[in-house]
Structure formats: structure tokens, C-alpha cells
């Protein structure tokens, strides 16, 4: 199986196709082949092609479900922060930690700029990489506060360098851009007791001006409090019924409750 196919079959559309097939035939035999294809492709990734999905699924299973739990933790996928895109943000007890993935196929050319961007919203940043990439990565990060995890050749997650808190670069504007309109309005109203009385063209800018008057550590907490509220609609129960290989795919696809329950029904059977 070609490497591009290994990555492409782990998609939201593929899960939706499986659900439609189940709904049409009302028979699990109709979907077994698709699920087995996904699981077989994961075995290939594990042995010879640990791509970004493999790393994300490992992080989700070993940290979010293994070390923490979905009552106190949620994960965000592919978050745009300034000019960078964080592979994953794990928010535990409403405090964000950015995880940047550097697989065996990646290089470190953009890493410095990515880390600077990530510190604009999070106080803790980790880079996760492969065993054979650890020492080159460590030489880059040894004198920084950035932490390092290694996804070992045995597919365990090993902490090699613990991240230290860094609030120096937290940025009001970057945090503000993570929010939806209703969310930043709620923060501004809750903090000041009013919203700007200006025309629509000036409204965003005036809300941002008020937002920037709030202490930056308070802002960080308020922003991720709001983002946490988005996650309350996700059905957290039964995620571990889903096969290990597919958990991050199902979780990160953010299906609505009806679709999610259908997925659980399939795997329960």
C-alpha cells in the first residue's frame, strides 16, 4: 500500500462512508472490510511509516485517555496560531499545552518560528519526535524551556526533557483570534459589563482594545474556559469502545451526537 493511501484513508469521509454502508445494509458484514482495511493500514504505519496521524493517535491514547481523562481534558487538532499551525493542543484542567510533531520524515527548519508562535497562547510547549531524531532535536532545544517527548521504536511515549512554564510571550491579540465572536463578547461583557457601542466596521477593533486591558494570565484562562465550553457538546462516554487505531480519527472529526452514537452502536455490535 502506498504511503499516500495510508494517510488518506484515515479521514472523516471514510468513517462517514462506513456509517452510510451500515445504515444501508443493516449488517456489520458490510462494514467489516472497511474497518479491517483501516486497522491493517495502521499496522503498516506502525512497522514502517509512522506518519503524523500515527503520532497524534499515540498522543491521544497515551496522554488524553491514558494519563488524563475526557472529564478534565480535551484535545484540539491543527490549530492556527499566528503564522504557524500547532499539530495538537491538549487542554488539561483548562490549561493548554502545545504539541508539535516532528516525524522521521520532517526537518527542524521552521521549528524556531513555530515555537515562538506557540508561546503566544500556551505557557508549555512540547516537541514529539522519533528516537533517531532525539539528539539533533535536543541540541536545538537544550537551552530552552521547550520539552521533548520521544515516540520510541516500541511505540511507547518517553519524556526526555520536561517543559518549563514560559509566560513571557503570551499575546492578547493571538489569544483573541482563537475565539468566536460570541466568545470574545462574553469575555468582554463579563469583565467590563458592556460591549462597544460602535458601528459594525469598528466593533471587532474596539472589542480587542477592551480585551487587551485584561491581565494576560487572566486572558489565557478566560480564552480556554470559552474553548472548553465548545467541548461540552461532545459525547465523551464510550470513546474507548472504539478500536485503538481509530480513536483520534473519530475524536478529531467532531461528529455530532447522532453520528457519534451511531459509531458507538457499530463498534458495540
Short mmCIF file of C-alpha atoms in Angstrom, two decimals, residues 32-269:
data_model
loop_
_atom_site.label_atom_id
_atom_site.label_comp_id
_atom_site.label_asym_id
_atom_site.label_seq_id
_atom_site.Cartn_x
_atom_site.Cartn_y
_atom_site.Cartn_z
CA UNK A 32 -16.09 -5.17 8.47
CA UNK A 33 -13.96 -4.98 5.35
CA UNK A 34 -13.60 -1.20 5.66
CA UNK A 35 -12.70 -1.33 9.34
CA UNK A 36 -10.20 -4.12 8.75
CA UNK A 37 -8.60 -2.03 5.98
CA UNK A 38 -8.12 0.82 8.44
CA UNK A 39 -6.63 -1.49 11.06
CA UNK A 40 -4.31 -3.17 8.56
CA UNK A 41 -3.06 0.20 7.32
CA UNK A 42 -2.29 1.15 10.92
CA UNK A 43 -0.13 -1.97 11.29
CA UNK A 44 1.83 -0.90 8.22
CA UNK A 45 2.28 2.59 9.67
CA UNK A 46 3.46 1.10 12.96
CA UNK A 47 6.13 -1.00 11.25
CA UNK A 48 7.46 1.24 8.52
CA UNK A 49 5.69 4.57 8.10
CA UNK A 50 4.84 6.36 11.34
CA UNK A 51 3.15 9.38 9.85
CA UNK A 52 1.54 12.36 11.58
CA UNK A 53 -1.73 10.53 12.19
CA UNK A 54 0.14 7.72 13.95
CA UNK A 55 1.84 10.24 16.25
CA UNK A 56 -1.41 12.06 17.02
CA UNK A 57 -3.27 8.84 17.74
CA UNK A 58 -0.45 7.76 20.07
CA UNK A 59 -0.55 11.10 21.92
CA UNK A 60 -4.31 10.96 22.26
CA UNK A 61 -4.36 7.40 23.58
CA UNK A 62 -1.35 7.65 25.86
CA UNK A 63 -1.90 11.15 27.28
CA UNK A 64 -5.53 12.22 26.92
CA UNK A 65 -7.06 8.79 27.60
CA UNK A 66 -4.16 7.16 29.44
CA UNK A 67 -2.66 9.79 31.74
CA UNK A 68 -5.67 12.14 31.92
CA UNK A 69 -9.35 11.63 31.04
CA UNK A 70 -12.03 13.34 29.00
CA UNK A 71 -13.74 14.79 32.07
CA UNK A 72 -10.80 17.12 32.69
CA UNK A 73 -9.07 17.16 29.30
CA UNK A 74 -9.72 17.79 25.64
CA UNK A 75 -7.55 17.97 22.55
CA UNK A 76 -7.58 20.41 19.63
CA UNK A 77 -6.36 19.44 16.18
CA UNK A 78 -4.42 21.63 13.70
CA UNK A 79 -4.82 24.99 15.48
CA UNK A 80 -3.69 28.07 13.56
CA UNK A 81 -1.56 30.29 15.80
CA UNK A 82 -0.23 33.40 14.12
CA UNK A 83 1.75 32.08 11.10
CA UNK A 84 2.06 28.51 12.39
CA UNK A 85 -0.26 25.55 12.82
CA UNK A 86 0.01 23.56 16.05
CA UNK A 87 -0.39 19.84 15.43
CA UNK A 88 -2.23 19.34 18.71
CA UNK A 89 -3.16 21.36 21.78
CA UNK A 90 -4.06 19.31 24.84
CA UNK A 91 -6.00 21.32 27.42
CA UNK A 92 -5.85 19.69 30.85
CA UNK A 93 -7.79 21.37 33.66
CA UNK A 94 -8.26 24.30 31.27
CA UNK A 95 -4.51 24.89 30.85
CA UNK A 96 -3.18 24.50 27.27
CA UNK A 97 -0.09 22.55 26.23
CA UNK A 98 1.05 22.68 22.59
CA UNK A 99 2.48 19.54 20.98
CA UNK A 100 4.47 19.92 17.77
CA UNK A 101 5.12 16.66 15.90
CA UNK A 102 8.35 16.08 14.02
CA UNK A 103 8.28 12.63 12.46
CA UNK A 104 11.21 10.81 10.90
CA UNK A 105 10.19 12.44 7.61
CA UNK A 106 10.29 16.03 8.90
CA UNK A 107 13.07 18.55 9.40
CA UNK A 108 13.53 21.27 12.01
CA UNK A 109 13.82 24.25 9.64
CA UNK A 110 10.66 26.03 10.83
CA UNK A 111 10.75 24.88 14.44
CA UNK A 112 12.17 28.07 15.98
CA UNK A 113 9.46 30.24 14.43
CA UNK A 114 6.74 27.71 15.31
CA UNK A 115 7.76 27.68 18.97
CA UNK A 116 7.73 31.49 19.15
CA UNK A 117 4.16 31.45 17.82
CA UNK A 118 3.02 28.71 20.19
CA UNK A 119 4.23 30.61 23.24
CA UNK A 120 1.82 33.39 22.30
CA UNK A 121 -1.10 31.23 23.52
CA UNK A 122 0.41 28.50 25.72
CA UNK A 123 2.89 28.53 28.58
CA UNK A 124 4.04 24.95 27.92
CA UNK A 125 5.31 23.59 24.60
CA UNK A 126 6.50 20.07 23.74
CA UNK A 127 8.03 18.64 20.60
CA UNK A 128 7.45 14.94 19.97
CA UNK A 129 9.81 13.07 17.68
CA UNK A 130 11.34 9.67 16.88
CA UNK A 131 14.28 8.06 18.69
CA UNK A 132 16.73 8.65 15.86
CA UNK A 133 15.80 12.35 15.77
CA UNK A 134 16.17 12.97 19.50
CA UNK A 135 19.80 14.11 19.70
CA UNK A 136 19.61 16.57 16.78
CA UNK A 137 16.43 17.96 18.36
CA UNK A 138 17.96 18.09 21.84
CA UNK A 139 20.91 20.11 20.55
CA UNK A 140 18.44 22.72 19.28
CA UNK A 141 16.27 22.80 22.42
CA UNK A 142 18.66 22.02 25.28
CA UNK A 143 18.92 25.65 26.45
CA UNK A 144 15.22 26.42 26.04
CA UNK A 145 12.11 25.79 28.14
CA UNK A 146 10.61 23.56 25.43
CA UNK A 147 10.01 19.93 26.44
CA UNK A 148 10.71 16.82 24.38
CA UNK A 149 8.83 13.53 24.08
CA UNK A 150 10.11 10.60 22.06
CA UNK A 151 7.83 8.06 20.43
CA UNK A 152 10.15 5.09 20.83
CA UNK A 153 10.73 2.27 18.38
CA UNK A 154 8.48 0.17 20.64
CA UNK A 155 5.77 2.85 20.28
CA UNK A 156 5.89 3.98 23.88
CA UNK A 157 5.91 7.67 24.80
CA UNK A 158 9.08 8.64 26.66
CA UNK A 159 9.56 12.03 28.34
CA UNK A 160 13.14 13.14 27.63
CA UNK A 161 13.00 16.80 28.64
CA UNK A 162 10.30 18.33 30.82
CA UNK A 163 8.83 21.61 29.61
CA UNK A 164 9.14 24.67 31.83
CA UNK A 165 6.46 27.33 32.04
CA UNK A 166 7.06 30.40 29.88
CA UNK A 167 4.56 33.27 30.03
CA UNK A 168 6.90 35.88 28.56
CA UNK A 169 5.45 35.78 25.06
CA UNK A 170 1.72 35.38 25.76
CA UNK A 171 -0.10 37.72 23.42
CA UNK A 172 -3.57 39.26 23.73
CA UNK A 173 -4.21 39.55 20.00
CA UNK A 174 -3.18 35.98 19.21
CA UNK A 175 -5.37 34.62 22.01
CA UNK A 176 -8.25 36.82 20.84
CA UNK A 177 -8.06 35.26 17.36
CA UNK A 178 -8.73 31.81 18.82
CA UNK A 179 -12.22 32.94 19.85
CA UNK A 180 -15.54 33.11 18.07
CA UNK A 181 -17.47 36.38 18.16
CA UNK A 182 -19.90 35.19 20.82
CA UNK A 183 -16.98 34.03 22.97
CA UNK A 184 -14.99 37.26 22.98
CA UNK A 185 -18.23 39.19 23.52
CA UNK A 186 -18.93 37.05 26.59
CA UNK A 187 -15.45 37.75 27.99
CA UNK A 188 -15.64 41.50 27.36
CA UNK A 189 -19.16 41.75 28.79
CA UNK A 190 -18.25 39.66 31.84
CA UNK A 191 -15.16 41.73 32.56
CA UNK A 192 -16.36 45.27 31.76
CA UNK A 193 -20.14 44.97 31.97
CA UNK A 194 -20.74 46.40 28.49
CA UNK A 195 -19.94 45.94 24.81
CA UNK A 196 -18.69 48.70 22.47
CA UNK A 197 -21.44 50.91 21.06
CA UNK A 198 -19.89 51.47 17.64
CA UNK A 199 -20.63 50.59 14.03
CA UNK A 200 -20.00 47.10 12.67
CA UNK A 201 -16.79 48.17 10.95
CA UNK A 202 -15.19 49.29 14.24
CA UNK A 203 -16.74 46.67 16.52
CA UNK A 204 -14.03 43.99 16.29
CA UNK A 205 -11.24 46.51 16.91
CA UNK A 206 -13.00 48.08 19.89
CA UNK A 207 -13.66 44.67 21.47
CA UNK A 208 -9.98 43.83 21.02
CA UNK A 209 -8.94 47.11 22.70
CA UNK A 210 -11.00 46.23 25.77
CA UNK A 211 -9.73 42.65 25.70
CA UNK A 212 -6.14 43.92 25.75
CA UNK A 213 -6.76 45.73 29.02
CA UNK A 214 -7.25 42.43 30.87
CA UNK A 215 -4.22 40.86 32.58
CA UNK A 216 -2.61 38.40 30.17
CA UNK A 217 -2.74 35.41 32.53
CA UNK A 218 -6.41 36.09 33.19
CA UNK A 219 -6.96 36.35 29.43
CA UNK A 220 -5.32 32.98 28.79
CA UNK A 221 -7.58 31.32 31.35
CA UNK A 222 -10.71 33.08 30.08
CA UNK A 223 -9.99 32.10 26.47
CA UNK A 224 -9.55 28.42 27.23
CA UNK A 225 -12.58 28.49 29.54
CA UNK A 226 -14.60 29.51 26.49
CA UNK A 227 -12.99 26.92 24.24
CA UNK A 228 -13.70 24.30 26.92
CA UNK A 229 -17.40 25.18 26.64
CA UNK A 230 -17.33 24.14 22.97
CA UNK A 231 -16.21 20.67 24.02
CA UNK A 232 -19.15 20.16 26.34
CA UNK A 233 -21.29 19.15 23.36
CA UNK A 234 -19.03 16.24 22.52
CA UNK A 235 -20.21 12.82 23.71
CA UNK A 236 -17.30 11.69 25.90
CA UNK A 237 -18.61 8.34 27.01
CA UNK A 238 -17.60 5.12 25.28
CA UNK A 239 -14.64 6.51 23.30
CA UNK A 240 -12.59 3.52 24.47
CA UNK A 241 -15.05 1.13 22.81
CA UNK A 242 -13.66 2.40 19.50
CA UNK A 243 -10.58 0.42 18.36
CA UNK A 244 -7.29 1.95 19.46
CA UNK A 245 -6.24 2.69 15.87
CA UNK A 246 -9.34 4.81 15.14
CA UNK A 247 -9.81 6.83 18.33
CA UNK A 248 -8.08 10.03 17.25
CA UNK A 249 -9.83 9.87 13.86
CA UNK A 250 -13.27 9.64 15.48
CA UNK A 251 -12.50 12.19 18.22
CA UNK A 252 -10.90 14.82 15.98
CA UNK A 253 -13.65 14.55 13.36
CA UNK A 254 -16.04 16.17 15.86
CA UNK A 255 -19.15 14.34 14.73
CA UNK A 256 -22.45 15.50 16.19
CA UNK A 257 -24.12 13.42 18.90
CA UNK A 258 -26.33 11.50 16.49
CA UNK A 259 -23.45 10.36 14.29
CA UNK A 260 -21.20 9.65 17.28
CA UNK A 261 -23.86 7.41 18.85
CA UNK A 262 -24.18 5.57 15.53
CA UNK A 263 -20.42 4.94 15.55
CA UNK A 264 -20.61 3.61 19.11
CA UNK A 265 -23.53 1.39 18.08
CA UNK A 266 -21.45 -0.12 15.28
CA UNK A 267 -18.48 -0.89 17.50
CA UNK A 268 -20.67 -2.13 20.35
CA UNK A 269 -22.06 -4.74 17.99
#
